[in-house]
PDB file of C-alpha atoms in Angstrom:
ATOM      1  CA  MET A 408      80.434 115.032  81.369  1.00  0.00           C
ATOM      2  CA  ARG A 409      82.189 111.804  82.514  1.00  0.00           C
ATOM      3  CA  ASP A 410      80.818 110.055  85.605  1.00  0.00           C
ATOM      4  CA  TYR A 411      83.694 111.010  87.761  1.00  0.00           C
ATOM      5  CA  GLU A 412      83.602 114.664  86.842  1.00  0.00           C
ATOM      6  CA  LYS A 413      80.598 115.443  89.036  1.00  0.00           C
ATOM      7  CA  TYR A 414      82.863 114.933  92.027  1.00  0.00           C
ATOM      8  CA  ILE A 415      85.345 117.539  90.911  1.00  0.00           C
ATOM      9  CA  ARG A 416      84.757 121.169  91.714  1.00  0.00           C
ATOM     10  CA  TYR A 417      86.088 122.740  88.468  1.00  0.00           C
ATOM     11  CA  ARG A 418      85.277 126.284  89.548  1.00  0.00           C
ATOM     12  CA  THR A 419      88.203 126.136  91.987  1.00  0.00           C
ATOM     13  CA  PHE A 420      90.695 125.358  89.161  1.00  0.00           C
ATOM     14  CA  PRO A 421      93.539 125.893  88.357  1.00  0.00           C
ATOM     15  CA  THR A 422      95.389 124.011  91.076  1.00  0.00           C
ATOM     16  CA  PRO A 423      98.590 125.276  92.604  1.00  0.00           C
ATOM     17  CA  TRP A 424     100.490 122.097  91.903  1.00  0.00           C
ATOM     18  CA  CYS A 425     103.600 122.078  89.733  1.00  0.00           C
ATOM     19  CA  PRO A 426     103.261 120.910  86.170  1.00  0.00           C
ATOM     20  CA  GLY A 427     103.749 117.146  86.056  1.00  0.00           C
ATOM     21  CA  CYS A 428     102.953 116.710  89.777  1.00  0.00           C
ATOM     22  CA  GLY A 429     101.321 113.338  90.716  1.00  0.00           C
ATOM     23  CA  ASP A 430      98.678 115.029  92.806  1.00  0.00           C
ATOM     24  CA  GLY A 431      96.443 115.406  89.727  1.00  0.00           C
ATOM     25  CA  VAL A 432      96.555 111.714  88.973  1.00  0.00           C
ATOM     26  CA  ILE A 433      95.635 110.981  92.590  1.00  0.00           C
ATOM     27  CA  LEU A 434      92.732 113.448  92.442  1.00  0.00           C
ATOM     28  CA  LYS A 435      91.323 111.807  89.358  1.00  0.00           C
ATOM     29  CA  SER A 436      91.780 108.312  90.859  1.00  0.00           C
ATOM     30  CA  ILE A 437      89.866 109.181  93.955  1.00  0.00           C
ATOM     31  CA  ALA A 438      87.034 110.830  91.815  1.00  0.00           C
ATOM     32  CA  MET A 439      86.909 107.725  89.613  1.00  0.00           C
ATOM     33  CA  ALA A 440      86.486 105.522  92.672  1.00  0.00           C
ATOM     34  CA  PHE A 441      83.707 107.685  94.035  1.00  0.00           C
ATOM     35  CA  ALA A 442      81.996 107.259  90.593  1.00  0.00           C
ATOM     36  CA  ASP A 443      82.474 103.577  90.424  1.00  0.00           C
ATOM     37  CA  LEU A 444      80.836 103.197  93.795  1.00  0.00           C
ATOM     38  CA  LYS A 445      78.045 105.608  92.783  1.00  0.00           C
ATOM     39  CA  LEU A 446      78.514 107.592  95.993  1.00  0.00           C
ATOM     40  CA  ASP A 447      76.285 110.564  96.808  1.00  0.00           C
ATOM     41  CA  PRO A 448      78.688 113.535  97.056  1.00  0.00           C
ATOM     42  CA  ASP A 449      76.600 114.640 100.183  1.00  0.00           C
ATOM     43  CA  ASN A 450      77.651 111.501 101.980  1.00  0.00           C
ATOM     44  CA  ILE A 451      81.419 112.084 101.292  1.00  0.00           C
ATOM     45  CA  VAL A 452      83.727 114.205 103.603  1.00  0.00           C
ATOM     46  CA  VAL A 453      87.216 114.897 102.274  1.00  0.00           C
ATOM     47  CA  VAL A 454      89.707 116.058 104.950  1.00  0.00           C
ATOM     48  CA  ALA A 455      93.274 117.135 104.619  1.00  0.00           C
ATOM     49  CA  GLY A 456      96.028 118.873 106.631  1.00  0.00           C
ATOM     50  CA  ILE A 457      98.803 121.138 105.382  1.00  0.00           C
ATOM     51  CA  GLY A 458     101.026 120.601 102.340  1.00  0.00           C
ATOM     52  CA  CYS A 459     100.551 120.236  98.621  1.00  0.00           C
ATOM     53  CA  SER A 460      98.199 117.362  99.324  1.00  0.00           C
ATOM     54  CA  GLY A 461      96.298 119.639 101.797  1.00  0.00           C
ATOM     55  CA  ARG A 462      95.036 121.662  98.809  1.00  0.00           C
ATOM     56  CA  MET A 463      93.265 118.587  97.399  1.00  0.00           C
ATOM     57  CA  PRO A 464      89.824 118.922  99.248  1.00  0.00           C
ATOM     58  CA  THR A 465      89.368 122.298  97.453  1.00  0.00           C
ATOM     59  CA  TYR A 466      88.812 120.383  94.156  1.00  0.00           C
ATOM     60  CA  PHE A 467      86.251 117.903  95.347  1.00  0.00           C
ATOM     61  CA  ASN A 468      82.594 118.645  95.015  1.00  0.00           C
ATOM     62  CA  THR A 469      81.802 117.030  98.309  1.00  0.00           C
ATOM     63  CA  ASN A 470      81.875 118.113 101.910  1.00  0.00           C
ATOM     64  CA  THR A 471      85.397 119.255 102.652  1.00  0.00           C
ATOM     65  CA  LEU A 472      87.639 120.384 105.437  1.00  0.00           C
ATOM     66  CA  HIS A 473      91.134 121.896 105.381  1.00  0.00           C
ATOM     67  CA  THR A 474      92.733 121.431 108.776  1.00  0.00           C
ATOM     68  CA  THR A 475      96.054 122.047 110.566  1.00  0.00           C
ATOM     69  CA  HIS A 476      99.362 120.378 109.917  1.00  0.00           C
ATOM     70  CA  GLY A 477      99.438 116.761 110.949  1.00  0.00           C
ATOM     71  CA  ARG A 478      95.920 116.852 112.507  1.00  0.00           C
ATOM     72  CA  ALA A 479      93.734 115.728 109.629  1.00  0.00           C
ATOM     73  CA  LEU A 480      93.084 112.418 111.283  1.00  0.00           C
ATOM     74  CA  THR A 481      92.043 113.933 114.583  1.00  0.00           C
ATOM     75  CA  PHE A 482      89.417 116.232 112.764  1.00  0.00           C
ATOM     76  CA  ALA A 483      88.317 113.243 110.766  1.00  0.00           C
ATOM     77  CA  THR A 484      87.890 111.078 113.849  1.00  0.00           C
ATOM     78  CA  GLY A 485      85.411 113.714 115.187  1.00  0.00           C
ATOM     79  CA  ILE A 486      83.477 113.733 112.030  1.00  0.00           C
ATOM     80  CA  LYS A 487      83.390 109.960 111.848  1.00  0.00           C
ATOM     81  CA  LEU A 488      82.116 109.654 115.414  1.00  0.00           C
ATOM     82  CA  ALA A 489      79.483 112.333 114.952  1.00  0.00           C
ATOM     83  CA  LYS A 490      78.423 111.092 111.440  1.00  0.00           C
ATOM     84  CA  PRO A 491      79.438 107.510 111.158  1.00  0.00           C
ATOM     85  CA  GLU A 492      77.297 106.951 108.045  1.00  0.00           C
ATOM     86  CA  LYS A 493      79.556 109.320 106.012  1.00  0.00           C
ATOM     87  CA  LEU A 494      82.476 108.157 103.992  1.00  0.00           C
ATOM     88  CA  VAL A 495      85.349 110.144 105.586  1.00  0.00           C
ATOM     89  CA  VAL A 496      88.411 110.359 103.403  1.00  0.00           C
ATOM     90  CA  VAL A 497      91.704 111.883 104.679  1.00  0.00           C
ATOM     91  CA  ILE A 498      94.361 112.906 102.306  1.00  0.00           C
ATOM     92  CA  SER A 499      97.937 113.464 103.755  1.00  0.00           C
ATOM     93  CA  GLY A 500     101.450 113.788 102.480  1.00  0.00           C
ATOM     94  CA  ASP A 501     104.206 111.805 104.034  1.00  0.00           C
ATOM     95  CA  GLY A 502     105.385 114.703 106.269  1.00  0.00           C
ATOM     96  CA  ASP A 503     101.832 115.557 107.356  1.00  0.00           C
ATOM     97  CA  ALA A 504     100.926 111.909 108.020  1.00  0.00           C
ATOM     98  CA  THR A 505     104.156 110.256 109.406  1.00  0.00           C
ATOM     99  CA  ALA A 506     106.040 113.098 111.071  1.00  0.00           C
ATOM    100  CA  ILE A 507     103.747 115.804 112.647  1.00  0.00           C
ATOM    101  CA  GLY A 508     100.688 113.442 112.393  1.00  0.00           C
ATOM    102  CA  GLY A 509     102.689 110.204 113.149  1.00  0.00           C
ATOM    103  CA  ASN A 510     101.045 109.439 116.531  1.00  0.00           C
ATOM    104  CA  HIS A 511      97.556 110.065 115.125  1.00  0.00           C
ATOM    105  CA  LEU A 512      98.302 107.572 112.337  1.00  0.00           C
ATOM    106  CA  ILE A 513      99.275 104.658 114.489  1.00  0.00           C
ATOM    107  CA  HIS A 514      96.372 105.307 116.877  1.00  0.00           C
ATOM    108  CA  ALA A 515      93.822 105.536 114.152  1.00  0.00           C
ATOM    109  CA  ALA A 516      95.193 102.139 113.090  1.00  0.00           C
ATOM    110  CA  ARG A 517      94.948 100.856 116.591  1.00  0.00           C
ATOM    111  CA  ARG A 518      91.455 101.832 117.078  1.00  0.00           C
ATOM    112  CA  ASN A 519      90.353 100.688 113.519  1.00  0.00           C
ATOM    113  CA  ILE A 520      88.108 103.709 113.070  1.00  0.00           C
ATOM    114  CA  GLY A 521      86.477 103.653 109.569  1.00  0.00           C
ATOM    115  CA  ILE A 522      88.504 106.591 108.063  1.00  0.00           C
ATOM    116  CA  LYS A 523      89.961 106.056 104.577  1.00  0.00           C
ATOM    117  CA  MET A 524      93.453 107.520 104.325  1.00  0.00           C
ATOM    118  CA  ILE A 525      95.299 108.355 101.072  1.00  0.00           C
ATOM    119  CA  LEU A 526      98.843 108.766 102.056  1.00  0.00           C
ATOM    120  CA  ILE A 527     100.792 110.490  99.329  1.00  0.00           C
ATOM    121  CA  ASN A 528     104.463 109.480  99.553  1.00  0.00           C
ATOM    122  CA  ASN A 529     106.568 111.850  97.452  1.00  0.00           C
ATOM    123  CA  GLY A 530     109.551 111.566  99.933  1.00  0.00           C
ATOM    124  CA  ILE A 531     109.762 115.233 100.836  1.00  0.00           C
ATOM    125  CA  TYR A 532     108.083 118.274 102.482  1.00  0.00           C
ATOM    126  CA  GLY A 533     107.319 119.780  99.011  1.00  0.00           C
ATOM    127  CA  MET A 534     105.196 122.859  99.734  1.00  0.00           C
ATOM    128  CA  THR A 535     107.569 124.243 102.426  1.00  0.00           C
ATOM    129  CA  GLY A 536     110.653 124.068 100.235  1.00  0.00           C
ATOM    130  CA  GLY A 537     111.955 120.530 100.179  1.00  0.00           C
ATOM    131  CA  GLN A 538     112.941 119.445 103.739  1.00  0.00           C
ATOM    132  CA  VAL A 539     113.681 115.860 104.587  1.00  0.00           C
ATOM    133  CA  SER A 540     110.683 113.776 105.778  1.00  0.00           C
ATOM    134  CA  PRO A 541     110.500 110.415 107.509  1.00  0.00           C
ATOM    135  CA  LEU A 542     109.951 108.812 103.964  1.00  0.00           C
ATOM    136  CA  THR A 543     112.880 110.475 102.182  1.00  0.00           C
ATOM    137  CA  PRO A 544     115.020 107.644 100.795  1.00  0.00           C
ATOM    138  CA  PRO A 545     118.520 107.247 102.376  1.00  0.00           C
ATOM    139  CA  LYS A 546     121.372 109.271 100.695  1.00  0.00           C
ATOM    140  CA  PHE A 547     118.899 111.578  99.011  1.00  0.00           C
ATOM    141  CA  PHE A 548     119.768 115.331  99.010  1.00  0.00           C
ATOM    142  CA  THR A 549     117.150 117.726 100.360  1.00  0.00           C
ATOM    143  CA  GLU A 550     117.185 121.243 101.548  1.00  0.00           C
ATOM    144  CA  THR A 551     118.007 120.067 105.099  1.00  0.00           C
ATOM    145  CA  THR A 552     120.228 117.140 104.143  1.00  0.00           C
ATOM    146  CA  PRO A 553     122.700 118.892 101.740  1.00  0.00           C
ATOM    147  CA  TYR A 554     125.220 116.007 102.321  1.00  0.00           C
ATOM    148  CA  GLY A 555     122.664 113.221 101.876  1.00  0.00           C
ATOM    149  CA  ASN A 556     120.042 111.790 104.090  1.00  0.00           C
ATOM    150  CA  ILE A 557     121.603 109.513 106.644  1.00  0.00           C
ATOM    151  CA  GLU A 558     118.341 108.448 108.446  1.00  0.00           C
ATOM    152  CA  PRO A 559     116.533 105.257 107.655  1.00  0.00           C
ATOM    153  CA  HIS A 560     112.977 105.860 106.354  1.00  0.00           C
ATOM    154  CA  PHE A 561     109.807 104.431 107.824  1.00  0.00           C
ATOM    155  CA  ASN A 562     108.426 101.342 106.110  1.00  0.00           C
ATOM    156  CA  ILE A 563     104.774 102.298 106.057  1.00  0.00           C
ATOM    157  CA  ARG A 564     103.668  98.772 105.250  1.00  0.00           C
ATOM    158  CA  LYS A 565     105.388  97.328 108.354  1.00  0.00           C
ATOM    159  CA  LEU A 566     104.631 100.307 110.597  1.00  0.00           C
ATOM    160  CA  LEU A 567     100.928  99.971 110.012  1.00  0.00           C
ATOM    161  CA  THR A 568     100.834  96.203 110.016  1.00  0.00           C
ATOM    162  CA  GLY A 569     102.595  96.471 113.543  1.00  0.00           C
ATOM    163  CA  ALA A 570      99.898  98.921 114.653  1.00  0.00           C
ATOM    164  CA  GLU A 571      97.302  96.294 113.562  1.00  0.00           C
ATOM    165  CA  ALA A 572      95.701  98.372 110.724  1.00  0.00           C
ATOM    166  CA  SER A 573      92.993  96.355 109.074  1.00  0.00           C
ATOM    167  CA  PHE A 574      93.704  97.500 105.513  1.00  0.00           C
ATOM    168  CA  VAL A 575      97.106  98.443 104.108  1.00  0.00           C
ATOM    169  CA  ALA A 576      97.961  98.867 100.476  1.00  0.00           C
ATOM    170  CA  ARG A 577     100.452 100.712  98.187  1.00  0.00           C
ATOM    171  CA  GLU A 578     100.229 101.797  94.564  1.00  0.00           C
ATOM    172  CA  THR A 579     101.886 104.419  92.360  1.00  0.00           C
ATOM    173  CA  VAL A 580     100.896 107.308  90.220  1.00  0.00           C
ATOM    174  CA  ASN A 581     102.286 105.380  87.235  1.00  0.00           C
ATOM    175  CA  ARG A 582      99.407 102.882  87.319  1.00  0.00           C
ATOM    176  CA  LEU A 583      96.118 104.802  87.167  1.00  0.00           C
ATOM    177  CA  MET A 584      93.710 101.884  86.871  1.00  0.00           C
ATOM    178  CA  GLN A 585      95.428  99.792  89.573  1.00  0.00           C
ATOM    179  CA  LEU A 586      95.420 102.938  91.800  1.00  0.00           C
ATOM    180  CA  LYS A 587      91.705 103.508  91.237  1.00  0.00           C
ATOM    181  CA  GLN A 588      90.961  99.866  92.004  1.00  0.00           C
ATOM    182  CA  VAL A 589      92.808  99.767  95.219  1.00  0.00           C
ATOM    183  CA  ILE A 590      91.335 103.065  96.350  1.00  0.00           C
ATOM    184  CA  LYS A 591      87.905 101.669  95.616  1.00  0.00           C
ATOM    185  CA  LYS A 592      88.597  98.574  97.580  1.00  0.00           C
ATOM    186  CA  SER A 593      89.814 100.714 100.533  1.00  0.00           C
ATOM    187  CA  PHE A 594      86.583 102.736 100.488  1.00  0.00           C
ATOM    188  CA  GLN A 595      84.585  99.482 100.634  1.00  0.00           C
ATOM    189  CA  HIS A 596      86.591  98.316 103.674  1.00  0.00           C
ATOM    190  CA  LYS A 597      84.676  98.706 107.009  1.00  0.00           C
ATOM    191  CA  GLY A 598      87.582  99.806 109.272  1.00  0.00           C
ATOM    192  CA  PHE A 599      90.687 102.097 109.008  1.00  0.00           C
ATOM    193  CA  SER A 600      92.353 101.855 105.627  1.00  0.00           C
ATOM    194  CA  VAL A 601      95.544 103.333 104.298  1.00  0.00           C
ATOM    195  CA  VAL A 602      96.589 103.458 100.655  1.00  0.00           C
ATOM    196  CA  GLU A 603     100.115 104.721 100.245  1.00  0.00           C
ATOM    197  CA  VAL A 604     100.570 106.254  96.816  1.00  0.00           C
ATOM    198  CA  MET A 605     104.126 106.596  95.600  1.00  0.00           C
ATOM    199  CA  SER A 606     104.268 109.931  93.855  1.00  0.00           C
ATOM    200  CA  ASN A 607     106.806 112.297  92.302  1.00  0.00           C
ATOM    201  CA  CYS A 608     108.061 115.709  93.511  1.00  0.00           C
ATOM    202  CA  HIS A 609     110.470 116.395  90.726  1.00  0.00           C
ATOM    203  CA  VAL A 610     110.730 120.104  91.703  1.00  0.00           C
ATOM    204  CA  ASN A 611     111.743 119.853  95.400  1.00  0.00           C
ATOM    205  CA  LEU A 612     113.286 116.341  95.584  1.00  0.00           C
ATOM    206  CA  GLY A 613     113.963 115.270  92.050  1.00  0.00           C
ATOM    207  CA  ARG A 614     115.984 118.290  90.955  1.00  0.00           C
ATOM    208  CA  ARG A 615     118.364 117.850  93.821  1.00  0.00           C
ATOM    209  CA  ASN A 616     118.864 114.106  92.879  1.00  0.00           C
ATOM    210  CA  LYS A 617     119.306 114.331  89.041  1.00  0.00           C
ATOM    211  CA  MET A 618     115.620 113.817  88.394  1.00  0.00           C
ATOM    212  CA  LYS A 619     114.174 117.303  87.648  1.00  0.00           C
ATOM    213  CA  SER A 620     111.905 115.933  84.912  1.00  0.00           C
ATOM    214  CA  PRO A 621     108.578 114.306  85.905  1.00  0.00           C
ATOM    215  CA  LEU A 622     109.181 111.661  83.366  1.00  0.00           C
ATOM    216  CA  VAL A 623     112.573 110.806  84.781  1.00  0.00           C
ATOM    217  CA  MET A 624     111.187 110.730  88.295  1.00  0.00           C
ATOM    218  CA  THR A 625     108.174 108.595  87.446  1.00  0.00           C
ATOM    219  CA  LYS A 626     110.517 106.224  85.641  1.00  0.00           C
ATOM    220  CA  TYR A 627     112.579 106.093  88.860  1.00  0.00           C
ATOM    221  CA  ILE A 628     109.305 105.178  90.721  1.00  0.00           C
ATOM    222  CA  GLU A 629     108.646 102.529  88.245  1.00  0.00           C
ATOM    223  CA  ASP A 630     112.052 101.034  88.662  1.00  0.00           C
ATOM    224  CA  ILE A 631     111.903 100.746  92.471  1.00  0.00           C
ATOM    225  CA  THR A 632     108.410  99.361  92.644  1.00  0.00           C
ATOM    226  CA  MET A 633     106.998  95.905  91.769  1.00  0.00           C
ATOM    227  CA  PRO A 634     103.910  93.651  92.492  1.00  0.00           C
ATOM    228  CA  MET A 635     104.225  91.870  95.827  1.00  0.00           C
ATOM    229  CA  ALA A 636     104.472  88.445  94.112  1.00  0.00           C
ATOM    230  CA  ASP A 637     107.582  89.396  92.330  1.00  0.00           C
ATOM    231  CA  PHE A 638     109.002  91.150  95.438  1.00  0.00           C
ATOM    232  CA  GLU A 639     108.697  88.023  97.488  1.00  0.00           C
ATOM    233  CA  LYS A 640     111.014  86.189  95.029  1.00  0.00           C
ATOM    234  CA  LEU A 641     113.902  88.569  95.829  1.00  0.00           C
ATOM    235  CA  THR A 642     116.596  88.051  98.467  1.00  0.00           C
ATOM    236  CA  PRO A 643     116.476  90.342 101.549  1.00  0.00           C
ATOM    237  CA  GLU A 644     119.422  92.319 100.043  1.00  0.00           C
ATOM    238  CA  GLU A 645     117.593  92.729  96.700  1.00  0.00           C
ATOM    239  CA  GLN A 646     114.324  93.749  98.520  1.00  0.00           C
ATOM    240  CA  ALA A 647     115.956  96.426 100.547  1.00  0.00           C
ATOM    241  CA  PRO A 648     115.742  99.268  97.918  1.00  0.00           C
ATOM    242  CA  LYS A 649     112.402  98.083  96.438  1.00  0.00           C
ATOM    243  CA  TYR A 650     108.792  98.814  97.262  1.00  0.00           C
ATOM    244  CA  PRO A 651     106.141  96.102  96.774  1.00  0.00           C
ATOM    245  CA  LEU A 652     102.734  97.031  95.432  1.00  0.00           C
ATOM    246  CA  GLY A 653      99.322  95.664  96.121  1.00  0.00           C
ATOM    247  CA  ILE A 654      97.047  95.029  99.143  1.00  0.00           C
ATOM    248  CA  PHE A 655      99.167  93.770 102.128  1.00  0.00           C
ATOM    249  CA  VAL A 656      96.571  93.582 104.793  1.00  0.00           C
ATOM    250  CA  GLU A 657      92.803  93.136 104.552  1.00  0.00           C
ATOM    251  CA  ASN A 658      91.339  92.041 107.889  1.00  0.00           C
ATOM    252  CA  THR A 659      87.555  91.987 107.948  1.00  0.00           C
ATOM    253  CA  GLU A 660      87.360  90.366 111.334  1.00  0.00           C
ATOM    254  CA  ARG A 661      88.157  93.427 113.521  1.00  0.00           C
ATOM    255  CA  MET A 662      85.357  95.480 114.871  1.00  0.00           C
ATOM    256  CA  GLU A 663      85.146  99.047 113.473  1.00  0.00           C
ATOM    257  CA  TYR A 664      85.463 101.739 116.178  1.00  0.00           C
ATOM    258  CA  THR A 665      82.286 103.724 115.748  1.00  0.00           C
ATOM    259  CA  ASP A 666      80.333 100.476 115.758  1.00  0.00           C
ATOM    260  CA  LEU A 667      81.869  99.610 119.099  1.00  0.00           C
ATOM    261  CA  TYR A 668      81.237 103.111 120.389  1.00  0.00           C
ATOM    262  CA  TYR A 669      77.519 103.177 119.413  1.00  0.00           C
ATOM    263  CA  ASN A 670      76.800  99.605 120.433  1.00  0.00           C
ATOM    264  CA  HIS A 671      78.671  99.638 123.708  1.00  0.00           C
ATOM    265  CA  ILE A 672      79.490 103.129 125.056  1.00  0.00           C
ATOM    266  CA  VAL A 673      76.432 105.099 124.068  1.00  0.00           C
ATOM    267  CA  PRO A 674      73.735 102.527 125.521  1.00  0.00           C
ATOM    268  CA  VAL A 675      75.753 102.256 128.744  1.00  0.00           C
ATOM    269  CA  ALA A 676      76.091 106.077 129.042  1.00  0.00           C
ATOM    270  CA  GLN A 677      72.347 106.510 128.302  1.00  0.00           C
ATOM    271  CA  GLN A 678      71.435 103.889 130.951  1.00  0.00           C
ATOM    272  CA  SER A 679      73.751 105.483 133.489  1.00  0.00           C
ATOM    273  CA  GLY A 680      72.181 108.884 132.790  1.00  0.00           C
ATOM    274  CA  ALA A 681      68.633 107.657 133.241  1.00  0.00           C
ATOM    275  CA  LYS A 682      69.628 106.249 136.678  1.00  0.00           C
ATOM    276  CA  GLY A 683      71.376 109.511 137.604  1.00  0.00           C
ATOM    277  CA  GLU A 684      74.749 107.670 138.043  1.00  0.00           C
ATOM    278  CA  LYS A 685      78.012 109.366 137.371  1.00  0.00           C
TER     279      LYS A 685
END
């Protein structure tokens, strides 16, 4: 057995994911990051909402929780506050994290609570049939945009930077080792971290946009992404359709939320309680 395999719950296989789906690459990358850090599975909690990504906790041999649509961060916040010593990992798709759960995302960033989020960006609500999401690229055809998407998509890097997230990164399913490394780095970060992973949904997005093969769609992802150093050399017009990769924000100066809570709120509350104050 390879080191990372002890983190995978093989008895729950097979997965429901379509052949060629990037979710399998992400599952393995997370397990490999756990193994590299030699984490005790009992000290890990993997949480997810609804969607294709919502199935992922089922396959981790750790503590797991499958929650409601868009609310994975709220459940994870409760877990982290109750058990701050645990590594709490949230896995969300782009619809789950940035539409239904959009407010929770920006407030988790604002608080800097030590949750580690893996945001899988496949540009679509995949499990529910292919509806447009806040990360669907402009002009793309979906079930609900049969004439092409006219809405601009969120720039997750800028959105989270604006919300003062202390760790923001992006990688793709095309680069397994880089993906594992950046996930590992995010797990070692003290505060809230988000790793956006560009992935493929060739079934519900690709087939409507002449990319029904996973190979064609992952080649498309390769073509629109590049390391940040190369991205910065482009003009604003050239940058517009591209996605830079790497770690964009890593702020170790901000206090983590549960540290603030247990060092400030709890002692004050206990002191007030001892004095019988309200």
